[in-house]
Amino acid sequence: MLSGLNYPWRAYGCDFGEHVWGGHIGASANVREIQDDFDAIASAGVSVVRWFMFTDGRGGIRWNDRGEVAGLSPKTFDDVDAVLETAAATGVRLCLVLFDYLWLVGRTLTRDDGTPVFRTEPRELATAEGQARVLAHVIDPLLARYGRGGPRADLGLVIHSIDVINEPDWVTRGLALKWRGGPAGARVPRPFRIDELRRLVRAVADRVHAMTGSLVTVGGGRVRLAPEWDDPAYDLDFVQLHSYPDRRHPRRDRWLLGRSSHDLNLSRPILIGECPGNGDRIHPPDHEPPAFSVSDYVALARDGDYLGAWPWSFKGVDAFGAVDLNEMQDALATLRAGPRSD
């Protein structure tokens, strides 16, 4: 089983490269903190850290005056190098999440005085022209540096997997549970069509497979859509599912609790890529998880033949709180001790 957890960021969208406000607070400026975090993560027995990179485009991306992707912003490679070097030194590997579904949600970022500085540009991920720019100016330079034969191919070995986009089902027509413009009523001015999403993911997957030894996945937001990520059109190496069961809404999505990976009838291995880190102890006020702990999710992954169960989140970035590393360490130690006898 592959032990892992979601980091998932220090500052959303600003960990890699200069950001759209014109500054830099990325990983290379915070190496000591990351070193301490990775030391703690490794000491708990965790082997893979899932970390978001470009999120909605606010950081790491250089934009031209037409709102088009024009390249990587300054210091992006400094930050990627810093994260990979720190991971290598502590013995963990990275699952790098390239994009977040919020790239397709219509949002405007402002300065403190309310002056707009950035508007998300859905077309850059959804349209053929935008995807071509993203591939040429973001994906290809990354793989040229960290892929086989690149100047930092040594650091590329630390990248366990590339997660092309986090939870794109929320912003894809035909996959959204009920199309009301996106999750929680968010405005999605230019949603994916399924064929556009498949084209983007497959283009990235083909490049990653050709130039690196890393695996490719997509962070699927709902268990019921698992067959979509098993489709050969994506050419993923494993299916990733995010599971946040809510006792008040048991029919909103399929639960994985008590269910073997084989029950899903997929051809690829399945990772539980996100799950609550604290069961019903810490959670948003509008959510009521069952009493399922980190230890229970780890046991589910072991007994259900999943690749692993990666709790959300180390940094405690939202109302689900921070993962208890002592509990995680105990759970993984029990796992290493062998299967249950009952």
Tab-separated table of C-alpha atoms in Angstrom:
chain	number	residue	atom	x	y	z
A	1	MET	CA	0.000	0.000	0.000
A	2	LEU	CA	1.175	3.527	-0.808
A	3	SER	CA	1.117	5.805	2.227
A	4	GLY	CA	0.457	9.462	1.507
A	5	LEU	CA	-1.316	12.607	2.577
A	6	ASN	CA	-2.422	15.954	1.204
A	7	TYR	CA	-0.114	18.830	2.093
A	8	PRO	CA	-1.737	20.540	0.000
A	9	TRP	CA	-0.314	24.118	-0.007
A	10	ARG	CA	1.271	26.801	2.145
A	11	ALA	CA	-0.548	29.622	0.354
A	12	TYR	CA	-3.094	28.529	-2.214
A	13	GLY	CA	-1.699	29.009	-5.709
A	14	CYS	CA	1.357	30.933	-4.536
A	15	ASP	CA	3.824	28.181	-3.613
A	16	PHE	CA	5.428	28.012	-7.060
A	17	GLY	CA	6.619	31.147	-8.823
A	18	GLU	CA	5.753	34.813	-8.539
A	19	HIS	CA	2.039	35.508	-8.131
A	20	VAL	CA	-0.300	37.924	-9.882
A	21	TRP	CA	0.006	40.530	-7.136
A	22	GLY	CA	3.636	40.930	-8.179
A	23	GLY	CA	5.380	39.286	-5.250
A	24	HIS	CA	6.885	35.963	-4.270
A	25	ILE	CA	6.142	33.847	-1.196
A	26	GLY	CA	6.975	30.496	-2.758
A	27	ALA	CA	8.723	27.385	-1.541
A	28	SER	CA	12.279	28.596	-2.091
A	29	ALA	CA	11.603	31.434	0.362
A	30	ASN	CA	10.297	29.013	2.990
A	31	VAL	CA	12.639	26.036	2.812
A	32	ARG	CA	13.093	25.716	6.598
A	33	GLU	CA	9.350	25.381	7.200
A	34	ILE	CA	8.979	22.836	4.399
A	35	GLN	CA	11.998	20.893	5.672
A	36	ASP	CA	10.434	20.682	9.141
A	37	ASP	CA	7.093	19.620	7.652
A	38	PHE	CA	8.632	16.940	5.467
A	39	ASP	CA	10.744	15.644	8.349
A	40	ALA	CA	7.576	15.217	10.409
A	41	ILE	CA	5.724	13.611	7.497
A	42	ALA	CA	8.543	11.152	6.811
A	43	SER	CA	8.883	10.307	10.500
A	44	ALA	CA	5.213	9.319	10.514
A	45	GLY	CA	5.905	6.779	7.760
A	46	VAL	CA	4.289	8.730	4.926
A	47	SER	CA	5.958	8.213	1.551
A	48	VAL	CA	4.065	10.546	-0.850
A	49	VAL	CA	2.930	14.160	-0.403
A	50	ARG	CA	0.199	15.566	-2.651
A	51	TRP	CA	0.872	19.253	-3.357
A	52	PHE	CA	-1.065	21.719	-5.556
A	53	MET	CA	0.950	23.782	-8.033
A	54	PHE	CA	-0.797	26.292	-10.338
A	55	THR	CA	-4.348	25.988	-8.922
A	56	ASP	CA	-6.468	28.685	-10.642
A	57	GLY	CA	-3.583	30.429	-12.414
A	58	ARG	CA	-2.801	33.037	-9.773
A	59	GLY	CA	0.797	31.904	-9.305
A	60	GLY	CA	3.555	30.331	-11.365
A	61	ILE	CA	1.943	31.435	-14.635
A	62	ARG	CA	3.032	34.373	-16.778
A	63	TRP	CA	0.042	35.997	-18.496
A	64	ASN	CA	0.089	38.309	-21.505
A	65	ASP	CA	-2.118	41.380	-21.877
A	66	ARG	CA	-4.738	39.319	-23.755
A	67	GLY	CA	-5.289	37.021	-20.765
A	68	GLU	CA	-3.377	34.157	-22.373
A	69	VAL	CA	-0.812	31.839	-20.815
A	70	ALA	CA	2.597	33.021	-21.992
A	71	GLY	CA	4.999	31.019	-19.832
A	72	LEU	CA	6.088	30.231	-16.316
A	73	SER	CA	6.458	33.191	-13.991
A	74	PRO	CA	9.870	34.075	-12.503
A	75	LYS	CA	11.147	31.852	-9.666
A	76	THR	CA	8.889	28.936	-10.581
A	77	PHE	CA	11.822	26.608	-11.173
A	78	ASP	CA	13.488	27.880	-7.974
A	79	ASP	CA	10.421	26.811	-6.030
A	80	VAL	CA	9.969	23.445	-7.751
A	81	ASP	CA	13.676	22.700	-7.216
A	82	ALA	CA	13.372	23.627	-3.536
A	83	VAL	CA	10.392	21.328	-2.969
A	84	LEU	CA	11.928	18.402	-4.828
A	85	GLU	CA	15.323	18.821	-3.149
A	86	THR	CA	13.674	18.908	0.262
A	87	ALA	CA	11.583	15.864	-0.549
A	88	ALA	CA	14.645	13.967	-1.759
A	89	ALA	CA	16.551	14.844	1.403
A	90	THR	CA	13.754	13.546	3.629
A	91	GLY	CA	12.912	10.439	1.619
A	92	VAL	CA	9.395	11.365	0.479
A	93	ARG	CA	8.083	11.718	-3.051
A	94	LEU	CA	5.611	14.157	-4.574
A	95	CYS	CA	2.256	13.882	-6.269
A	96	LEU	CA	2.098	17.266	-7.999
A	97	VAL	CA	-1.373	18.581	-8.803
A	98	LEU	CA	-1.006	20.838	-11.816
A	99	PHE	CA	-4.386	22.600	-11.907
A	100	ASP	CA	-7.487	22.991	-9.763
A	101	TYR	CA	-11.088	23.030	-10.983
A	102	LEU	CA	-11.299	26.612	-9.684
A	103	TRP	CA	-9.398	27.683	-12.810
A	104	LEU	CA	-12.754	27.304	-14.602
A	105	VAL	CA	-14.767	29.142	-11.955
A	106	GLY	CA	-15.284	32.823	-12.756
A	107	ARG	CA	-13.406	34.737	-10.082
A	108	THR	CA	-11.646	38.087	-9.896
A	109	LEU	CA	-8.748	38.615	-7.486
A	110	THR	CA	-8.144	42.105	-6.138
A	111	ARG	CA	-5.660	44.133	-4.169
A	112	ASP	CA	-6.464	45.195	-0.614
A	113	ASP	CA	-8.049	48.389	-1.967
A	114	GLY	CA	-10.359	46.400	-4.248
A	115	THR	CA	-8.424	47.009	-7.466
A	116	PRO	CA	-8.720	43.922	-9.739
A	117	VAL	CA	-5.419	42.187	-10.497
A	118	PHE	CA	-6.471	38.885	-12.018
A	119	ARG	CA	-9.489	37.160	-13.501
A	120	THR	CA	-9.547	33.412	-14.001
A	121	GLU	CA	-9.355	32.384	-17.656
A	122	PRO	CA	-11.326	29.142	-18.221
A	123	ARG	CA	-10.637	29.125	-21.970
A	124	GLU	CA	-6.934	28.505	-21.333
A	125	LEU	CA	-7.739	25.006	-20.050
A	126	ALA	CA	-10.959	24.307	-21.954
A	127	THR	CA	-10.365	25.386	-25.545
A	128	ALA	CA	-8.013	23.772	-28.029
A	129	GLU	CA	-6.134	27.053	-28.496
A	130	GLY	CA	-5.753	27.608	-24.758
A	131	GLN	CA	-4.667	24.027	-24.142
A	132	ALA	CA	-2.001	24.392	-26.828
A	133	ARG	CA	-0.606	27.423	-25.002
A	134	VAL	CA	-0.650	25.645	-21.645
A	135	LEU	CA	1.110	22.614	-23.080
A	136	ALA	CA	3.743	24.665	-24.898
A	137	HIS	CA	4.441	27.229	-22.180
A	138	VAL	CA	3.836	25.319	-18.922
A	139	ILE	CA	3.901	21.534	-19.334
A	140	ASP	CA	6.694	21.210	-21.891
A	141	PRO	CA	9.167	23.441	-20.000
A	142	LEU	CA	8.521	21.533	-16.765
A	143	LEU	CA	9.094	18.175	-18.406
A	144	ALA	CA	12.125	19.470	-20.315
A	145	ARG	CA	13.739	20.367	-16.998
A	146	TYR	CA	12.728	17.381	-14.853
A	147	GLY	CA	12.176	14.671	-17.465
A	148	ARG	CA	14.683	12.188	-18.858
A	149	GLY	CA	17.760	13.991	-20.134
A	150	GLY	CA	16.725	17.293	-18.538
A	151	PRO	CA	19.141	19.392	-16.474
A	152	ARG	CA	17.341	18.354	-13.262
A	153	ALA	CA	16.313	14.844	-14.213
A	154	ASP	CA	17.706	13.796	-10.826
A	155	LEU	CA	14.972	15.783	-9.111
A	156	GLY	CA	12.376	14.450	-11.529
A	157	LEU	CA	12.864	11.031	-9.939
A	158	VAL	CA	11.254	12.451	-6.790
A	159	ILE	CA	7.960	13.042	-8.634
A	160	HIS	CA	5.864	9.960	-7.974
A	161	SER	CA	2.916	11.180	-10.014
A	162	ILE	CA	1.334	14.066	-11.860
A	163	ASP	CA	-2.282	14.799	-10.971
A	164	VAL	CA	-3.394	16.769	-14.020
A	165	ILE	CA	-6.373	18.524	-12.458
A	166	ASN	CA	-8.143	18.399	-9.125
A	167	GLU	CA	-11.864	17.522	-9.180
A	168	PRO	CA	-12.677	18.589	-12.752
A	169	ASP	CA	-16.033	16.817	-12.527
A	170	TRP	CA	-17.393	19.872	-10.703
A	171	VAL	CA	-16.885	22.005	-13.808
A	172	THR	CA	-17.616	19.568	-16.635
A	173	ARG	CA	-20.967	19.330	-18.397
A	174	GLY	CA	-22.232	15.783	-18.268
A	175	LEU	CA	-20.332	14.984	-15.065
A	176	ALA	CA	-21.691	17.595	-12.651
A	177	LEU	CA	-24.300	16.119	-10.307
A	178	LYS	CA	-26.848	18.809	-11.161
A	179	TRP	CA	-25.630	21.514	-13.491
A	180	ARG	CA	-26.215	24.821	-11.739
A	181	GLY	CA	-23.028	26.483	-12.896
A	182	GLY	CA	-20.683	24.489	-10.654
A	183	PRO	CA	-20.236	23.538	-6.987
A	184	ALA	CA	-22.194	25.539	-4.421
A	185	GLY	CA	-23.661	27.643	-7.210
A	186	ALA	CA	-20.270	28.977	-8.296
A	187	ARG	CA	-20.251	30.737	-11.664
A	188	VAL	CA	-18.515	28.701	-14.361
A	189	PRO	CA	-18.492	30.898	-17.467
A	190	ARG	CA	-16.758	28.343	-19.671
A	191	PRO	CA	-17.171	24.758	-18.375
A	192	PHE	CA	-15.381	21.791	-19.860
A	193	ARG	CA	-17.077	19.531	-22.308
A	194	ILE	CA	-16.102	15.945	-21.575
A	195	ASP	CA	-14.154	15.699	-24.830
A	196	GLU	CA	-12.194	18.838	-23.949
A	197	LEU	CA	-11.327	17.519	-20.497
A	198	ARG	CA	-10.232	14.200	-21.971
A	199	ARG	CA	-8.108	15.962	-24.577
A	200	LEU	CA	-6.307	18.068	-21.974
A	201	VAL	CA	-5.603	15.169	-19.632
A	202	ARG	CA	-4.507	12.849	-22.427
A	203	ALA	CA	-2.131	15.435	-23.881
A	204	VAL	CA	-0.454	15.865	-20.491
A	205	ALA	CA	-0.421	12.104	-19.874
A	206	ASP	CA	1.218	11.393	-23.217
A	207	ARG	CA	3.970	13.898	-22.494
A	208	VAL	CA	4.575	12.687	-18.945
A	209	HIS	CA	4.726	9.052	-20.043
A	210	ALA	CA	7.086	9.860	-22.917
A	211	MET	CA	9.504	12.005	-20.934
A	212	THR	CA	9.426	10.697	-17.348
A	213	GLY	CA	8.846	7.647	-15.206
A	214	SER	CA	6.114	9.387	-13.224
A	215	LEU	CA	2.554	8.119	-13.063
A	216	VAL	CA	-0.482	10.147	-14.151
A	217	THR	CA	-3.839	10.534	-12.446
A	218	VAL	CA	-6.784	12.921	-12.033
A	219	GLY	CA	-8.295	13.902	-8.687
A	220	GLY	CA	-11.849	12.669	-9.153
A	221	GLY	CA	-14.262	14.553	-6.910
A	222	ARG	CA	-16.940	11.876	-6.525
A	223	VAL	CA	-16.909	8.128	-6.120
A	224	ARG	CA	-19.908	7.577	-8.372
A	225	LEU	CA	-17.929	8.901	-11.341
A	226	ALA	CA	-15.098	6.389	-10.921
A	227	PRO	CA	-15.764	4.720	-14.314
A	228	GLU	CA	-15.039	8.023	-16.090
A	229	TRP	CA	-11.410	8.059	-14.931
A	230	ASP	CA	-11.004	4.418	-15.953
A	231	ASP	CA	-11.813	5.306	-19.571
A	232	PRO	CA	-8.857	4.570	-21.896
A	233	ALA	CA	-9.237	8.054	-23.389
A	234	TYR	CA	-7.363	9.484	-20.400
A	235	ASP	CA	-4.605	6.839	-20.258
A	236	LEU	CA	-4.284	7.229	-16.493
A	237	ASP	CA	-2.069	4.930	-14.454
A	238	PHE	CA	-4.454	4.832	-11.511
A	239	VAL	CA	-7.917	6.096	-10.672
A	240	GLN	CA	-8.071	8.602	-7.841
A	241	LEU	CA	-11.264	9.144	-5.863
A	242	HIS	CA	-12.090	11.722	-3.201
A	243	SER	CA	-14.496	10.552	-0.550
A	244	TYR	CA	-16.189	12.821	2.013
A	245	PRO	CA	-19.240	10.852	3.171
A	246	ASP	CA	-21.977	12.889	4.841
A	247	ARG	CA	-24.457	11.113	7.102
A	248	ARG	CA	-27.131	13.706	6.370
A	249	HIS	CA	-26.917	13.034	2.638
A	250	PRO	CA	-26.111	9.328	2.238
A	251	ARG	CA	-27.357	9.259	-1.357
A	252	ARG	CA	-25.359	12.243	-2.586
A	253	ASP	CA	-22.462	9.996	-3.545
A	254	ARG	CA	-21.439	6.360	-3.200
A	255	TRP	CA	-19.617	5.572	0.028
A	256	LEU	CA	-16.362	3.653	0.048
A	257	LEU	CA	-16.700	2.665	3.696
A	258	GLY	CA	-16.877	-1.112	3.926
A	259	ARG	CA	-16.467	-1.448	0.167
A	260	SER	CA	-13.617	-3.227	-1.594
A	261	SER	CA	-11.912	-1.581	-4.547
A	262	HIS	CA	-12.959	-4.602	-6.588
A	263	ASP	CA	-16.618	-3.715	-6.010
A	264	LEU	CA	-16.126	-0.736	-8.345
A	265	ASN	CA	-15.283	-3.025	-11.284
A	266	LEU	CA	-12.497	-0.873	-12.701
A	267	SER	CA	-9.496	-2.002	-14.720
A	268	ARG	CA	-7.003	0.323	-12.975
A	269	PRO	CA	-5.777	0.478	-9.369
A	270	ILE	CA	-7.757	2.863	-7.174
A	271	LEU	CA	-6.374	5.428	-4.752
A	272	ILE	CA	-8.495	7.162	-2.134
A	273	GLY	CA	-6.756	10.460	-2.840
A	274	GLU	CA	-8.677	12.557	-0.310
A	275	CYS	CA	-10.620	11.588	2.798
A	276	PRO	CA	-11.356	13.364	6.098
A	277	GLY	CA	-8.397	13.335	8.437
A	278	ASN	CA	-10.361	13.503	11.675
A	279	GLY	CA	-13.620	11.640	11.165
A	280	ASP	CA	-16.453	13.403	12.953
A	281	ARG	CA	-14.158	15.283	15.355
A	282	ILE	CA	-13.325	18.224	13.085
A	283	HIS	CA	-15.435	19.155	10.071
A	284	PRO	CA	-17.318	22.053	8.473
A	285	PRO	CA	-20.591	22.967	10.191
A	286	ASP	CA	-22.606	21.934	7.116
A	287	HIS	CA	-21.019	18.475	6.939
A	288	GLU	CA	-21.534	15.442	9.169
A	289	PRO	CA	-18.956	12.719	8.492
A	290	PRO	CA	-19.376	9.255	9.956
A	291	ALA	CA	-17.074	8.324	12.835
A	292	PHE	CA	-14.281	7.112	10.603
A	293	SER	CA	-10.719	7.946	11.639
A	294	VAL	CA	-7.402	8.029	9.794
A	295	SER	CA	-6.747	4.553	11.176
A	296	ASP	CA	-10.058	3.353	9.774
A	297	TYR	CA	-9.293	4.761	6.318
A	298	VAL	CA	-5.846	3.161	6.317
A	299	ALA	CA	-7.420	-0.147	7.290
A	300	LEU	CA	-10.036	0.300	4.550
A	301	ALA	CA	-7.277	0.808	1.986
A	302	ARG	CA	-5.427	-2.273	3.191
A	303	ASP	CA	-8.397	-4.589	3.504
A	304	GLY	CA	-10.128	-3.270	0.381
A	305	ASP	CA	-7.052	-3.546	-1.847
A	306	TYR	CA	-6.838	0.187	-2.584
A	307	LEU	CA	-3.521	1.805	-3.444
A	308	GLY	CA	-3.832	3.883	-0.301
A	309	ALA	CA	-5.916	6.429	1.589
A	310	TRP	CA	-4.464	9.961	1.776
A	311	PRO	CA	-6.094	12.151	4.428
A	312	TRP	CA	-6.855	15.848	4.020
A	313	SER	CA	-4.794	17.736	5.152
A	314	PHE	CA	-1.380	18.168	6.790
A	315	LYS	CA	-1.536	21.969	6.874
A	316	GLY	CA	-5.142	22.104	8.100
A	317	VAL	CA	-6.111	24.447	5.277
A	318	ASP	CA	-9.873	24.280	5.844
A	319	ALA	CA	-12.562	23.333	8.350
A	320	PHE	CA	-11.659	19.633	8.199
A	321	GLY	CA	-8.620	20.490	10.302
A	322	ALA	CA	-5.102	19.100	10.350
A	323	VAL	CA	-4.174	15.425	10.229
A	324	ASP	CA	-2.988	13.997	13.540
A	325	LEU	CA	0.440	12.684	12.567
A	326	ASN	CA	0.692	10.545	15.699
A	327	GLU	CA	-2.502	8.763	14.718
A	328	MET	CA	-1.244	8.458	11.149
A	329	GLN	CA	2.028	6.985	12.353
A	330	ASP	CA	0.236	4.450	14.551
A	331	ALA	CA	-2.063	3.475	11.681
A	332	LEU	CA	0.822	2.921	9.284
A	333	ALA	CA	2.787	1.012	11.916
A	334	THR	CA	-0.169	-1.311	12.339
A	335	LEU	CA	-0.302	-1.709	8.586
A	336	ARG	CA	3.362	-2.717	8.424
A	337	ALA	CA	2.771	-5.253	11.179
A	338	GLY	CA	0.629	-7.296	8.809
A	339	PRO	CA	-3.011	-7.958	7.883
A	340	ARG	CA	-5.752	-8.417	10.429
A	341	SER	CA	-6.371	-11.944	11.640
A	342	ASP	CA	-10.132	-11.578	11.914
